[in-house]
């Protein structure tokens, strides 16, 4: 059975109290379904509250939005994979385009973060994506492949099989423009081929960028999409509970 992954990226929204209230509403609106998983990437300060709020729901999972690669030490402001784990996270985003563009994160940083996540037992969700200029210059494949190689080099097939990939064209994030299902699928096939050639033939590949309750069905009808990573449209628990039921019988 196809198991679709709906991942919410709350970005810099929803503190602990708000996260608790959100998840209470969400739990009331959405009952477990075996054909989908729902993940919440919460701000670091809300991880524990969010993890507590979903502890009786095995179909729901909380993740961090970023980690630093060192396990502990004098790194003011950063959180490590073991700290995120202690707060209840089971996954982490790595290399979100906002981290790359606003915080100067490099491909090599993403490699260290993916490795740190895997070493501690957090599932890494590596984000890759092209800018509009890169797409228009025909460089989408080169950029995505460089980000995959940069973030995942040195991992064997077993480790790669634990990594989830999100293709998020930068020009589609928070802009109201999204890739067509066909455009997304073409990149997803390349991601799959890249991982397949390195011993991970069945990766989970999500699409992200201005996904909402109106366009999710059309996107998810494309079988190359194993799920979606959603920012803005995940911030309201009613709207998000509707979105995660996309395609439900
Ligand atoms: P968006 O964000 O859904 O608001 O476009 C997606 C993301 O950045 O993960």
PDB file of N, CA, C and O in Angstrom, residues 32-110:
ATOM      1  N   UNK A  32      -6.192   8.297  12.960  1.00  0.00           N
ATOM      2  CA  UNK A  32      -5.152   7.510  12.297  1.00  0.00           C
ATOM      3  C   UNK A  32      -5.671   6.849  11.021  1.00  0.00           C
ATOM      4  O   UNK A  32      -6.775   6.315  10.995  1.00  0.00           O
ATOM      5  N   UNK A  33      -4.864   6.863   9.981  1.00  0.00           N
ATOM      6  CA  UNK A  33      -5.167   6.130   8.753  1.00  0.00           C
ATOM      7  C   UNK A  33      -3.888   5.392   8.345  1.00  0.00           C
ATOM      8  O   UNK A  33      -2.815   5.951   8.381  1.00  0.00           O
ATOM      9  N   UNK A  34      -4.053   4.132   7.921  1.00  0.00           N
ATOM     10  CA  UNK A  34      -2.859   3.332   7.632  1.00  0.00           C
ATOM     11  C   UNK A  34      -2.168   3.737   6.328  1.00  0.00           C
ATOM     12  O   UNK A  34      -1.069   3.281   6.051  1.00  0.00           O
ATOM     13  N   UNK A  35      -2.828   4.566   5.522  1.00  0.00           N
ATOM     14  CA  UNK A  35      -2.218   4.936   4.237  1.00  0.00           C
ATOM     15  C   UNK A  35      -1.494   6.279   4.302  1.00  0.00           C
ATOM     16  O   UNK A  35      -1.144   6.842   3.276  1.00  0.00           O
ATOM     17  N   UNK A  36      -1.257   6.788   5.528  1.00  0.00           N
ATOM     18  CA  UNK A  36      -0.519   8.058   5.608  1.00  0.00           C
ATOM     19  C   UNK A  36       0.157   8.262   6.964  1.00  0.00           C
ATOM     20  O   UNK A  36      -0.283   7.737   7.975  1.00  0.00           O
ATOM     21  N   UNK A  37       1.237   9.031   6.929  1.00  0.00           N
ATOM     22  CA  UNK A  37       1.942   9.458   8.133  1.00  0.00           C
ATOM     23  C   UNK A  37       1.892  10.979   8.176  1.00  0.00           C
ATOM     24  O   UNK A  37       1.891  11.632   7.126  1.00  0.00           O
ATOM     25  N   UNK A  38       1.895  11.520   9.379  1.00  0.00           N
ATOM     26  CA  UNK A  38       1.907  12.977   9.518  1.00  0.00           C
ATOM     27  C   UNK A  38       3.042  13.371  10.462  1.00  0.00           C
ATOM     28  O   UNK A  38       3.113  12.881  11.590  1.00  0.00           O
ATOM     29  N   UNK A  39       3.932  14.223   9.965  1.00  0.00           N
ATOM     30  CA  UNK A  39       5.091  14.676  10.733  1.00  0.00           C
ATOM     31  C   UNK A  39       4.983  16.182  10.948  1.00  0.00           C
ATOM     32  O   UNK A  39       4.508  16.911  10.073  1.00  0.00           O
ATOM     33  N   UNK A  40       5.454  16.625  12.109  1.00  0.00           N
ATOM     34  CA  UNK A  40       5.417  18.049  12.445  1.00  0.00           C
ATOM     35  C   UNK A  40       6.835  18.531  12.755  1.00  0.00           C
ATOM     36  O   UNK A  40       7.439  18.071  13.736  1.00  0.00           O
ATOM     37  N   UNK A  41       7.360  19.423  11.949  1.00  0.00           N
ATOM     38  CA  UNK A  41       8.666  20.013  12.239  1.00  0.00           C
ATOM     39  C   UNK A  41       8.437  21.302  13.026  1.00  0.00           C
ATOM     40  O   UNK A  41       8.017  22.324  12.480  1.00  0.00           O
ATOM     41  N   UNK A  42       8.660  21.196  14.333  1.00  0.00           N
ATOM     42  CA  UNK A  42       8.336  22.267  15.273  1.00  0.00           C
ATOM     43  C   UNK A  42       9.590  23.079  15.589  1.00  0.00           C
ATOM     44  O   UNK A  42      10.710  22.572  15.483  1.00  0.00           O
ATOM     45  N   UNK A  43       9.426  24.332  16.025  1.00  0.00           N
ATOM     46  CA  UNK A  43      10.592  25.081  16.524  1.00  0.00           C
ATOM     47  C   UNK A  43      11.196  24.334  17.718  1.00  0.00           C
ATOM     48  O   UNK A  43      10.471  23.640  18.446  1.00  0.00           O
ATOM     49  N   UNK A  44      12.486  24.505  17.928  1.00  0.00           N
ATOM     50  CA  UNK A  44      13.174  23.750  18.987  1.00  0.00           C
ATOM     51  C   UNK A  44      12.496  23.925  20.340  1.00  0.00           C
ATOM     52  O   UNK A  44      12.346  22.956  21.100  1.00  0.00           O
ATOM     53  N   UNK A  45      12.043  25.141  20.633  1.00  0.00           N
ATOM     54  CA  UNK A  45      11.440  25.377  21.957  1.00  0.00           C
ATOM     55  C   UNK A  45      10.114  24.632  22.135  1.00  0.00           C
ATOM     56  O   UNK A  45       9.645  24.500  23.263  1.00  0.00           O
ATOM     57  N   UNK A  46       9.505  24.189  21.040  1.00  0.00           N
ATOM     58  CA  UNK A  46       8.202  23.529  21.136  1.00  0.00           C
ATOM     59  C   UNK A  46       8.278  22.016  20.963  1.00  0.00           C
ATOM     60  O   UNK A  46       7.241  21.329  21.010  1.00  0.00           O
ATOM     61  N   UNK A  47       9.486  21.492  20.760  1.00  0.00           N
ATOM     62  CA  UNK A  47       9.607  20.053  20.484  1.00  0.00           C
ATOM     63  C   UNK A  47       9.003  19.207  21.599  1.00  0.00           C
ATOM     64  O   UNK A  47       8.239  18.274  21.350  1.00  0.00           O
ATOM     65  N   UNK A  48       9.354  19.543  22.828  1.00  0.00           N
ATOM     66  CA  UNK A  48       8.905  18.694  23.931  1.00  0.00           C
ATOM     67  C   UNK A  48       7.385  18.756  24.081  1.00  0.00           C
ATOM     68  O   UNK A  48       6.729  17.717  24.237  1.00  0.00           O
ATOM     69  N   UNK A  49       6.839  19.956  24.019  1.00  0.00           N
ATOM     70  CA  UNK A  49       5.379  20.107  24.145  1.00  0.00           C
ATOM     71  C   UNK A  49       4.682  19.344  23.021  1.00  0.00           C
ATOM     72  O   UNK A  49       3.683  18.640  23.245  1.00  0.00           O
ATOM     73  N   UNK A  50       5.211  19.458  21.814  1.00  0.00           N
ATOM     74  CA  UNK A  50       4.580  18.795  20.670  1.00  0.00           C
ATOM     75  C   UNK A  50       4.695  17.274  20.802  1.00  0.00           C
ATOM     76  O   UNK A  50       3.719  16.541  20.559  1.00  0.00           O
ATOM     77  N   UNK A  51       5.865  16.807  21.207  1.00  0.00           N
ATOM     78  CA  UNK A  51       6.064  15.354  21.342  1.00  0.00           C
ATOM     79  C   UNK A  51       5.129  14.778  22.417  1.00  0.00           C
ATOM     80  O   UNK A  51       4.553  13.709  22.242  1.00  0.00           O
ATOM     81  N   UNK A  52       4.974  15.515  23.512  1.00  0.00           N
ATOM     82  CA  UNK A  52       4.055  15.077  24.574  1.00  0.00           C
ATOM     83  C   UNK A  52       2.621  15.011  24.051  1.00  0.00           C
ATOM     84  O   UNK A  52       1.876  14.094  24.369  1.00  0.00           O
ATOM     85  N   UNK A  53       2.262  15.989  23.240  1.00  0.00           N
ATOM     86  CA  UNK A  53       0.876  16.088  22.773  1.00  0.00           C
ATOM     87  C   UNK A  53       0.495  14.970  21.808  1.00  0.00           C
ATOM     88  O   UNK A  53      -0.692  14.701  21.605  1.00  0.00           O
ATOM     89  N   UNK A  54       1.483  14.320  21.198  1.00  0.00           N
ATOM     90  CA  UNK A  54       1.158  13.248  20.244  1.00  0.00           C
ATOM     91  C   UNK A  54       1.596  11.876  20.754  1.00  0.00           C
ATOM     92  O   UNK A  54       1.602  10.903  20.000  1.00  0.00           O
ATOM     93  N   UNK A  55       1.971  11.768  22.036  1.00  0.00           N
ATOM     94  CA  UNK A  55       2.647  10.541  22.474  1.00  0.00           C
ATOM     95  C   UNK A  55       1.791   9.286  22.342  1.00  0.00           C
ATOM     96  O   UNK A  55       2.324   8.198  22.243  1.00  0.00           O
ATOM     97  N   UNK A  56       0.473   9.442  22.291  1.00  0.00           N
ATOM     98  CA  UNK A  56      -0.344   8.234  22.140  1.00  0.00           C
ATOM     99  C   UNK A  56      -0.715   7.950  20.686  1.00  0.00           C
ATOM    100  O   UNK A  56      -1.535   7.076  20.420  1.00  0.00           O
ATOM    101  N   UNK A  57      -0.099   8.677  19.776  1.00  0.00           N
ATOM    102  CA  UNK A  57      -0.452   8.514  18.357  1.00  0.00           C
ATOM    103  C   UNK A  57       0.779   8.076  17.559  1.00  0.00           C
ATOM    104  O   UNK A  57       1.594   8.891  17.149  1.00  0.00           O
ATOM    105  N   UNK A  58       0.876   6.763  17.314  1.00  0.00           N
ATOM    106  CA  UNK A  58       2.031   6.233  16.594  1.00  0.00           C
ATOM    107  C   UNK A  58       2.115   6.688  15.150  1.00  0.00           C
ATOM    108  O   UNK A  58       3.160   6.551  14.509  1.00  0.00           O
ATOM    109  N   UNK A  59       1.029   7.218  14.608  1.00  0.00           N
ATOM    110  CA  UNK A  59       1.033   7.667  13.211  1.00  0.00           C
ATOM    111  C   UNK A  59       1.538   9.103  13.078  1.00  0.00           C
ATOM    112  O   UNK A  59       1.725   9.594  11.980  1.00  0.00           O
ATOM    113  N   UNK A  60       1.757   9.766  14.212  1.00  0.00           N
ATOM    114  CA  UNK A  60       2.215  11.154  14.188  1.00  0.00           C
ATOM    115  C   UNK A  60       3.641  11.207  14.725  1.00  0.00           C
ATOM    116  O   UNK A  60       4.015  10.398  15.580  1.00  0.00           O
ATOM    117  N   UNK A  61       4.409  12.153  14.246  1.00  0.00           N
ATOM    118  CA  UNK A  61       5.815  12.247  14.666  1.00  0.00           C
ATOM    119  C   UNK A  61       6.235  13.709  14.692  1.00  0.00           C
ATOM    120  O   UNK A  61       5.760  14.510  13.883  1.00  0.00           O
ATOM    121  N   UNK A  62       7.114  14.020  15.621  1.00  0.00           N
ATOM    122  CA  UNK A  62       7.624  15.384  15.732  1.00  0.00           C
ATOM    123  C   UNK A  62       9.095  15.401  15.338  1.00  0.00           C
ATOM    124  O   UNK A  62       9.846  14.480  15.678  1.00  0.00           O
ATOM    125  N   UNK A  63       9.499  16.437  14.617  1.00  0.00           N
ATOM    126  CA  UNK A  63      10.892  16.564  14.210  1.00  0.00           C
ATOM    127  C   UNK A  63      11.408  17.976  14.431  1.00  0.00           C
ATOM    128  O   UNK A  63      10.624  18.923  14.589  1.00  0.00           O
ATOM    129  N   UNK A  64      12.744  18.098  14.449  1.00  0.00           N
ATOM    130  CA  UNK A  64      13.387  19.409  14.566  1.00  0.00           C
ATOM    131  C   UNK A  64      13.532  20.023  13.173  1.00  0.00           C
ATOM    132  O   UNK A  64      13.502  19.318  12.165  1.00  0.00           O
ATOM    133  N   UNK A  65      13.701  21.336  13.136  1.00  0.00           N
ATOM    134  CA  UNK A  65      13.862  22.006  11.833  1.00  0.00           C
ATOM    135  C   UNK A  65      15.318  22.104  11.410  1.00  0.00           C
ATOM    136  O   UNK A  65      15.626  22.389  10.254  1.00  0.00           O
ATOM    137  N   UNK A  66      16.205  21.898  12.374  1.00  0.00           N
ATOM    138  CA  UNK A  66      17.632  21.991  12.098  1.00  0.00           C
ATOM    139  C   UNK A  66      18.370  21.414  13.303  1.00  0.00           C
ATOM    140  O   UNK A  66      17.852  21.458  14.419  1.00  0.00           O
ATOM    141  N   UNK A  67      19.525  20.866  13.079  1.00  0.00           N
ATOM    142  CA  UNK A  67      20.398  20.459  14.186  1.00  0.00           C
ATOM    143  C   UNK A  67      21.822  20.897  13.837  1.00  0.00           C
ATOM    144  O   UNK A  67      22.128  21.147  12.670  1.00  0.00           O
ATOM    145  N   UNK A  68      22.668  20.967  14.864  1.00  0.00           N
ATOM    146  CA  UNK A  68      24.096  21.160  14.623  1.00  0.00           C
ATOM    147  C   UNK A  68      24.735  19.771  14.690  1.00  0.00           C
ATOM    148  O   UNK A  68      24.215  18.873  15.344  1.00  0.00           O
ATOM    149  N   UNK A  69      25.863  19.590  14.005  1.00  0.00           N
ATOM    150  CA  UNK A  69      26.403  18.232  13.881  1.00  0.00           C
ATOM    151  C   UNK A  69      27.153  17.730  15.111  1.00  0.00           C
ATOM    152  O   UNK A  69      27.256  16.534  15.316  1.00  0.00           O
ATOM    153  N   UNK A  70      27.693  18.646  15.916  1.00  0.00           N
ATOM    154  CA  UNK A  70      28.402  18.168  17.116  1.00  0.00           C
ATOM    155  C   UNK A  70      27.376  17.673  18.131  1.00  0.00           C
ATOM    156  O   UNK A  70      26.305  18.259  18.261  1.00  0.00           O
ATOM    157  N   UNK A  71      27.682  16.623  18.875  1.00  0.00           N
ATOM    158  CA  UNK A  71      26.694  16.096  19.825  1.00  0.00           C
ATOM    159  C   UNK A  71      26.485  16.972  21.047  1.00  0.00           C
ATOM    160  O   UNK A  71      25.415  16.959  21.654  1.00  0.00           O
ATOM    161  N   UNK A  72      27.522  17.724  21.442  1.00  0.00           N
ATOM    162  CA  UNK A  72      27.389  18.620  22.594  1.00  0.00           C
ATOM    163  C   UNK A  72      28.579  19.574  22.618  1.00  0.00           C
ATOM    164  O   UNK A  72      29.531  19.380  21.861  1.00  0.00           O
ATOM    165  N   UNK A  73      28.518  20.580  23.483  1.00  0.00           N
ATOM    166  CA  UNK A  73      29.683  21.450  23.618  1.00  0.00           C
ATOM    167  C   UNK A  73      29.343  22.915  23.591  1.00  0.00           C
ATOM    168  O   UNK A  73      28.180  23.306  23.722  1.00  0.00           O
ATOM    169  N   UNK A  74      30.371  23.736  23.412  1.00  0.00           N
ATOM    170  CA  UNK A  74      30.221  25.184  23.463  1.00  0.00           C
ATOM    171  C   UNK A  74      29.815  25.712  22.086  1.00  0.00           C
ATOM    172  O   UNK A  74      30.649  26.181  21.309  1.00  0.00           O
ATOM    173  N   UNK A  75      28.529  25.585  21.775  1.00  0.00           N
ATOM    174  CA  UNK A  75      27.991  26.023  20.481  1.00  0.00           C
ATOM    175  C   UNK A  75      26.718  26.813  20.765  1.00  0.00           C
ATOM    176  O   UNK A  75      25.595  26.334  20.535  1.00  0.00           O
ATOM    177  N   UNK A  76      26.893  28.011  21.298  1.00  0.00           N
ATOM    178  CA  UNK A  76      25.775  28.813  21.796  1.00  0.00           C
ATOM    179  C   UNK A  76      24.669  28.956  20.757  1.00  0.00           C
ATOM    180  O   UNK A  76      24.929  29.332  19.617  1.00  0.00           O
ATOM    181  N   UNK A  77      23.473  28.645  21.171  1.00  0.00           N
ATOM    182  CA  UNK A  77      22.310  28.831  20.300  1.00  0.00           C
ATOM    183  C   UNK A  77      21.948  27.611  19.484  1.00  0.00           C
ATOM    184  O   UNK A  77      20.865  27.559  18.903  1.00  0.00           O
ATOM    185  N   UNK A  78      22.834  26.635  19.417  1.00  0.00           N
ATOM    186  CA  UNK A  78      22.565  25.474  18.562  1.00  0.00           C
ATOM    187  C   UNK A  78      21.949  24.329  19.370  1.00  0.00           C
ATOM    188  O   UNK A  78      22.097  24.272  20.583  1.00  0.00           O
ATOM    189  N   UNK A  79      21.259  23.427  18.682  1.00  0.00           N
ATOM    190  CA  UNK A  79      20.843  22.192  19.348  1.00  0.00           C
ATOM    191  C   UNK A  79      21.416  21.004  18.569  1.00  0.00           C
ATOM    192  O   UNK A  79      21.550  21.045  17.352  1.00  0.00           O
ATOM    193  N   UNK A  80      21.754  19.973  19.318  1.00  0.00           N
ATOM    194  CA  UNK A  80      22.347  18.791  18.697  1.00  0.00           C
ATOM    195  C   UNK A  80      21.263  17.743  18.454  1.00  0.00           C
ATOM    196  O   UNK A  80      20.151  17.844  18.990  1.00  0.00           O
ATOM    197  N   UNK A  81      21.633  16.713  17.687  1.00  0.00           N
ATOM    198  CA  UNK A  81      20.701  15.602  17.479  1.00  0.00           C
ATOM    199  C   UNK A  81      20.324  14.940  18.809  1.00  0.00           C
ATOM    200  O   UNK A  81      19.141  14.709  19.060  1.00  0.00           O
ATOM    201  N   UNK A  82      21.291  14.652  19.697  1.00  0.00           N
ATOM    202  CA  UNK A  82      20.888  14.037  20.980  1.00  0.00           C
ATOM    203  C   UNK A  82      19.958  14.931  21.804  1.00  0.00           C
ATOM    204  O   UNK A  82      19.064  14.422  22.480  1.00  0.00           O
ATOM    205  N   UNK A  83      20.144  16.259  21.741  1.00  0.00           N
ATOM    206  CA  UNK A  83      19.237  17.150  22.491  1.00  0.00           C
ATOM    207  C   UNK A  83      17.834  17.119  21.879  1.00  0.00           C
ATOM    208  O   UNK A  83      16.836  17.084  22.602  1.00  0.00           O
ATOM    209  N   UNK A  84      17.768  17.143  20.557  1.00  0.00           N
ATOM    210  CA  UNK A  84      16.455  17.092  19.899  1.00  0.00           C
ATOM    211  C   UNK A  84      15.752  15.781  20.249  1.00  0.00           C
ATOM    212  O   UNK A  84      14.554  15.746  20.542  1.00  0.00           O
ATOM    213  N   UNK A  85      16.542  14.715  20.246  1.00  0.00           N
ATOM    214  CA  UNK A  85      16.005  13.385  20.579  1.00  0.00           C
ATOM    215  C   UNK A  85      15.458  13.363  22.009  1.00  0.00           C
ATOM    216  O   UNK A  85      14.382  12.836  22.279  1.00  0.00           O
ATOM    217  N   UNK A  86      16.238  13.976  22.914  1.00  0.00           N
ATOM    218  CA  UNK A  86      15.817  14.032  24.318  1.00  0.00           C
ATOM    219  C   UNK A  86      14.487  14.774  24.473  1.00  0.00           C
ATOM    220  O   UNK A  86      13.690  14.456  25.341  1.00  0.00           O
ATOM    221  N   UNK A  87      14.278  15.781  23.610  1.00  0.00           N
ATOM    222  CA  UNK A  87      13.036  16.563  23.680  1.00  0.00           C
ATOM    223  C   UNK A  87      11.872  15.832  23.013  1.00  0.00           C
ATOM    224  O   UNK A  87      10.736  16.309  23.054  1.00  0.00           O
ATOM    225  N   UNK A  88      12.158  14.702  22.362  1.00  0.00           N
ATOM    226  CA  UNK A  88      11.065  13.917  21.767  1.00  0.00           C
ATOM    227  C   UNK A  88      11.044  13.898  20.255  1.00  0.00           C
ATOM    228  O   UNK A  88      10.152  13.307  19.642  1.00  0.00           O
ATOM    229  N   UNK A  89      12.034  14.545  19.611  1.00  0.00           N
ATOM    230  CA  UNK A  89      12.073  14.529  18.146  1.00  0.00           C
ATOM    231  C   UNK A  89      12.502  13.156  17.647  1.00  0.00           C
ATOM    232  O   UNK A  89      13.317  12.475  18.286  1.00  0.00           O
ATOM    233  N   UNK A  90      11.952  12.778  16.484  1.00  0.00           N
ATOM    234  CA  UNK A  90      12.375  11.517  15.864  1.00  0.00           C
ATOM    235  C   UNK A  90      12.967  11.764  14.474  1.00  0.00           C
ATOM    236  O   UNK A  90      13.405  10.829  13.806  1.00  0.00           O
ATOM    237  N   UNK A  91      12.903  13.005  14.030  1.00  0.00           N
ATOM    238  CA  UNK A  91      13.401  13.341  12.688  1.00  0.00           C
ATOM    239  C   UNK A  91      13.947  14.752  12.726  1.00  0.00           C
ATOM    240  O   UNK A  91      13.761  15.474  13.711  1.00  0.00           O
ATOM    241  N   UNK A  92      14.641  15.132  11.663  1.00  0.00           N
ATOM    242  CA  UNK A  92      15.055  16.535  11.539  1.00  0.00           C
ATOM    243  C   UNK A  92      15.117  16.936  10.074  1.00  0.00           C
ATOM    244  O   UNK A  92      15.482  16.117   9.213  1.00  0.00           O
ATOM    245  N   UNK A  93      14.733  18.153   9.792  1.00  0.00           N
ATOM    246  CA  UNK A  93      14.993  18.717   8.471  1.00  0.00           C
ATOM    247  C   UNK A  93      16.479  18.994   8.395  1.00  0.00           C
ATOM    248  O   UNK A  93      17.113  19.313   9.406  1.00  0.00           O
ATOM    249  N   UNK A  94      17.027  18.891   7.195  1.00  0.00           N
ATOM    250  CA  UNK A  94      18.419  19.294   6.963  1.00  0.00           C
ATOM    251  C   UNK A  94      18.455  20.052   5.638  1.00  0.00           C
ATOM    252  O   UNK A  94      17.860  19.604   4.652  1.00  0.00           O
ATOM    253  N   UNK A  95      19.132  21.195   5.641  1.00  0.00           N
ATOM    254  CA  UNK A  95      19.349  21.908   4.379  1.00  0.00           C
ATOM    255  C   UNK A  95      18.116  22.534   3.776  1.00  0.00           C
ATOM    256  O   UNK A  95      18.022  22.689   2.553  1.00  0.00           O
ATOM    257  N   UNK A  96      17.158  22.915   4.625  1.00  0.00           N
ATOM    258  CA  UNK A  96      16.013  23.648   4.074  1.00  0.00           C
ATOM    259  C   UNK A  96      16.541  24.887   3.345  1.00  0.00           C
ATOM    260  O   UNK A  96      17.544  25.480   3.760  1.00  0.00           O
ATOM    261  N   UNK A  97      15.874  25.298   2.282  1.00  0.00           N
ATOM    262  CA  UNK A  97      16.415  26.409   1.472  1.00  0.00           C
ATOM    263  C   UNK A  97      16.562  27.684   2.293  1.00  0.00           C
ATOM    264  O   UNK A  97      17.435  28.506   2.017  1.00  0.00           O
ATOM    265  N   UNK A  98      15.705  27.850   3.319  1.00  0.00           N
ATOM    266  CA  UNK A  98      15.875  29.043   4.163  1.00  0.00           C
ATOM    267  C   UNK A  98      17.165  28.955   4.986  1.00  0.00           C
ATOM    268  O   UNK A  98      17.828  29.959   5.231  1.00  0.00           O
ATOM    269  N   UNK A  99      17.533  27.778   5.413  1.00  0.00           N
ATOM    270  CA  UNK A  99      18.815  27.596   6.111  1.00  0.00           C
ATOM    271  C   UNK A  99      19.969  27.888   5.146  1.00  0.00           C
ATOM    272  O   UNK A  99      20.958  28.509   5.503  1.00  0.00           O
ATOM    273  N   UNK A 100      19.821  27.409   3.922  1.00  0.00           N
ATOM    274  CA  UNK A 100      20.905  27.612   2.948  1.00  0.00           C
ATOM    275  C   UNK A 100      21.017  29.090   2.589  1.00  0.00           C
ATOM    276  O   UNK A 100      22.112  29.655   2.566  1.00  0.00           O
ATOM    277  N   UNK A 101      19.860  29.734   2.308  1.00  0.00           N
ATOM    278  CA  UNK A 101      19.904  31.105   1.784  1.00  0.00           C
ATOM    279  C   UNK A 101      20.078  32.153   2.865  1.00  0.00           C
ATOM    280  O   UNK A 101      20.788  33.130   2.663  1.00  0.00           O
ATOM    281  N   UNK A 102      19.400  31.998   3.998  1.00  0.00           N
ATOM    282  CA  UNK A 102      19.425  33.040   5.033  1.00  0.00           C
ATOM    283  C   UNK A 102      20.530  32.824   6.054  1.00  0.00           C
ATOM    284  O   UNK A 102      20.973  33.759   6.692  1.00  0.00           O
ATOM    285  N   UNK A 103      20.947  31.580   6.227  1.00  0.00           N
ATOM    286  CA  UNK A 103      21.933  31.279   7.269  1.00  0.00           C
ATOM    287  C   UNK A 103      23.240  30.733   6.707  1.00  0.00           C
ATOM    288  O   UNK A 103      24.098  30.265   7.454  1.00  0.00           O
ATOM    289  N   UNK A 104      23.354  30.749   5.381  1.00  0.00           N
ATOM    290  CA  UNK A 104      24.629  30.400   4.752  1.00  0.00           C
ATOM    291  C   UNK A 104      25.029  28.939   4.869  1.00  0.00           C
ATOM    292  O   UNK A 104      26.223  28.613   4.813  1.00  0.00           O
ATOM    293  N   UNK A 105      24.037  28.064   5.016  1.00  0.00           N
ATOM    294  CA  UNK A 105      24.380  26.643   5.162  1.00  0.00           C
ATOM    295  C   UNK A 105      24.912  26.081   3.840  1.00  0.00           C
ATOM    296  O   UNK A 105      24.338  26.317   2.785  1.00  0.00           O
ATOM    297  N   UNK A 106      25.997  25.339   3.911  1.00  0.00           N
ATOM    298  CA  UNK A 106      26.621  24.793   2.705  1.00  0.00           C
ATOM    299  C   UNK A 106      26.266  23.311   2.536  1.00  0.00           C
ATOM    300  O   UNK A 106      25.770  22.672   3.469  1.00  0.00           O
ATOM    301  N   UNK A 107      26.582  22.784   1.360  1.00  0.00           N
ATOM    302  CA  UNK A 107      26.365  21.349   1.131  1.00  0.00           C
ATOM    303  C   UNK A 107      27.154  20.527   2.150  1.00  0.00           C
ATOM    304  O   UNK A 107      26.679  19.503   2.630  1.00  0.00           O
ATOM    305  N   UNK A 108      28.354  21.017   2.474  1.00  0.00           N
ATOM    306  CA  UNK A 108      29.166  20.257   3.429  1.00  0.00           C
ATOM    307  C   UNK A 108      28.532  20.277   4.830  1.00  0.00           C
ATOM    308  O   UNK A 108      28.586  19.288   5.557  1.00  0.00           O
ATOM    309  N   UNK A 109      27.928  21.400   5.197  1.00  0.00           N
ATOM    310  CA  UNK A 109      27.197  21.451   6.475  1.00  0.00           C
ATOM    311  C   UNK A 109      26.077  20.399   6.470  1.00  0.00           C
ATOM    312  O   UNK A 109      25.843  19.716   7.468  1.00  0.00           O
ATOM    313  N   UNK A 110      25.369  20.319   5.340  1.00  0.00           N
ATOM    314  CA  UNK A 110      24.240  19.367   5.291  1.00  0.00           C
ATOM    315  C   UNK A 110      24.761  17.929   5.443  1.00  0.00           C
ATOM    316  O   UNK A 110      24.121  17.100   6.080  1.00  0.00           O
TER     317      UNK A 110
END
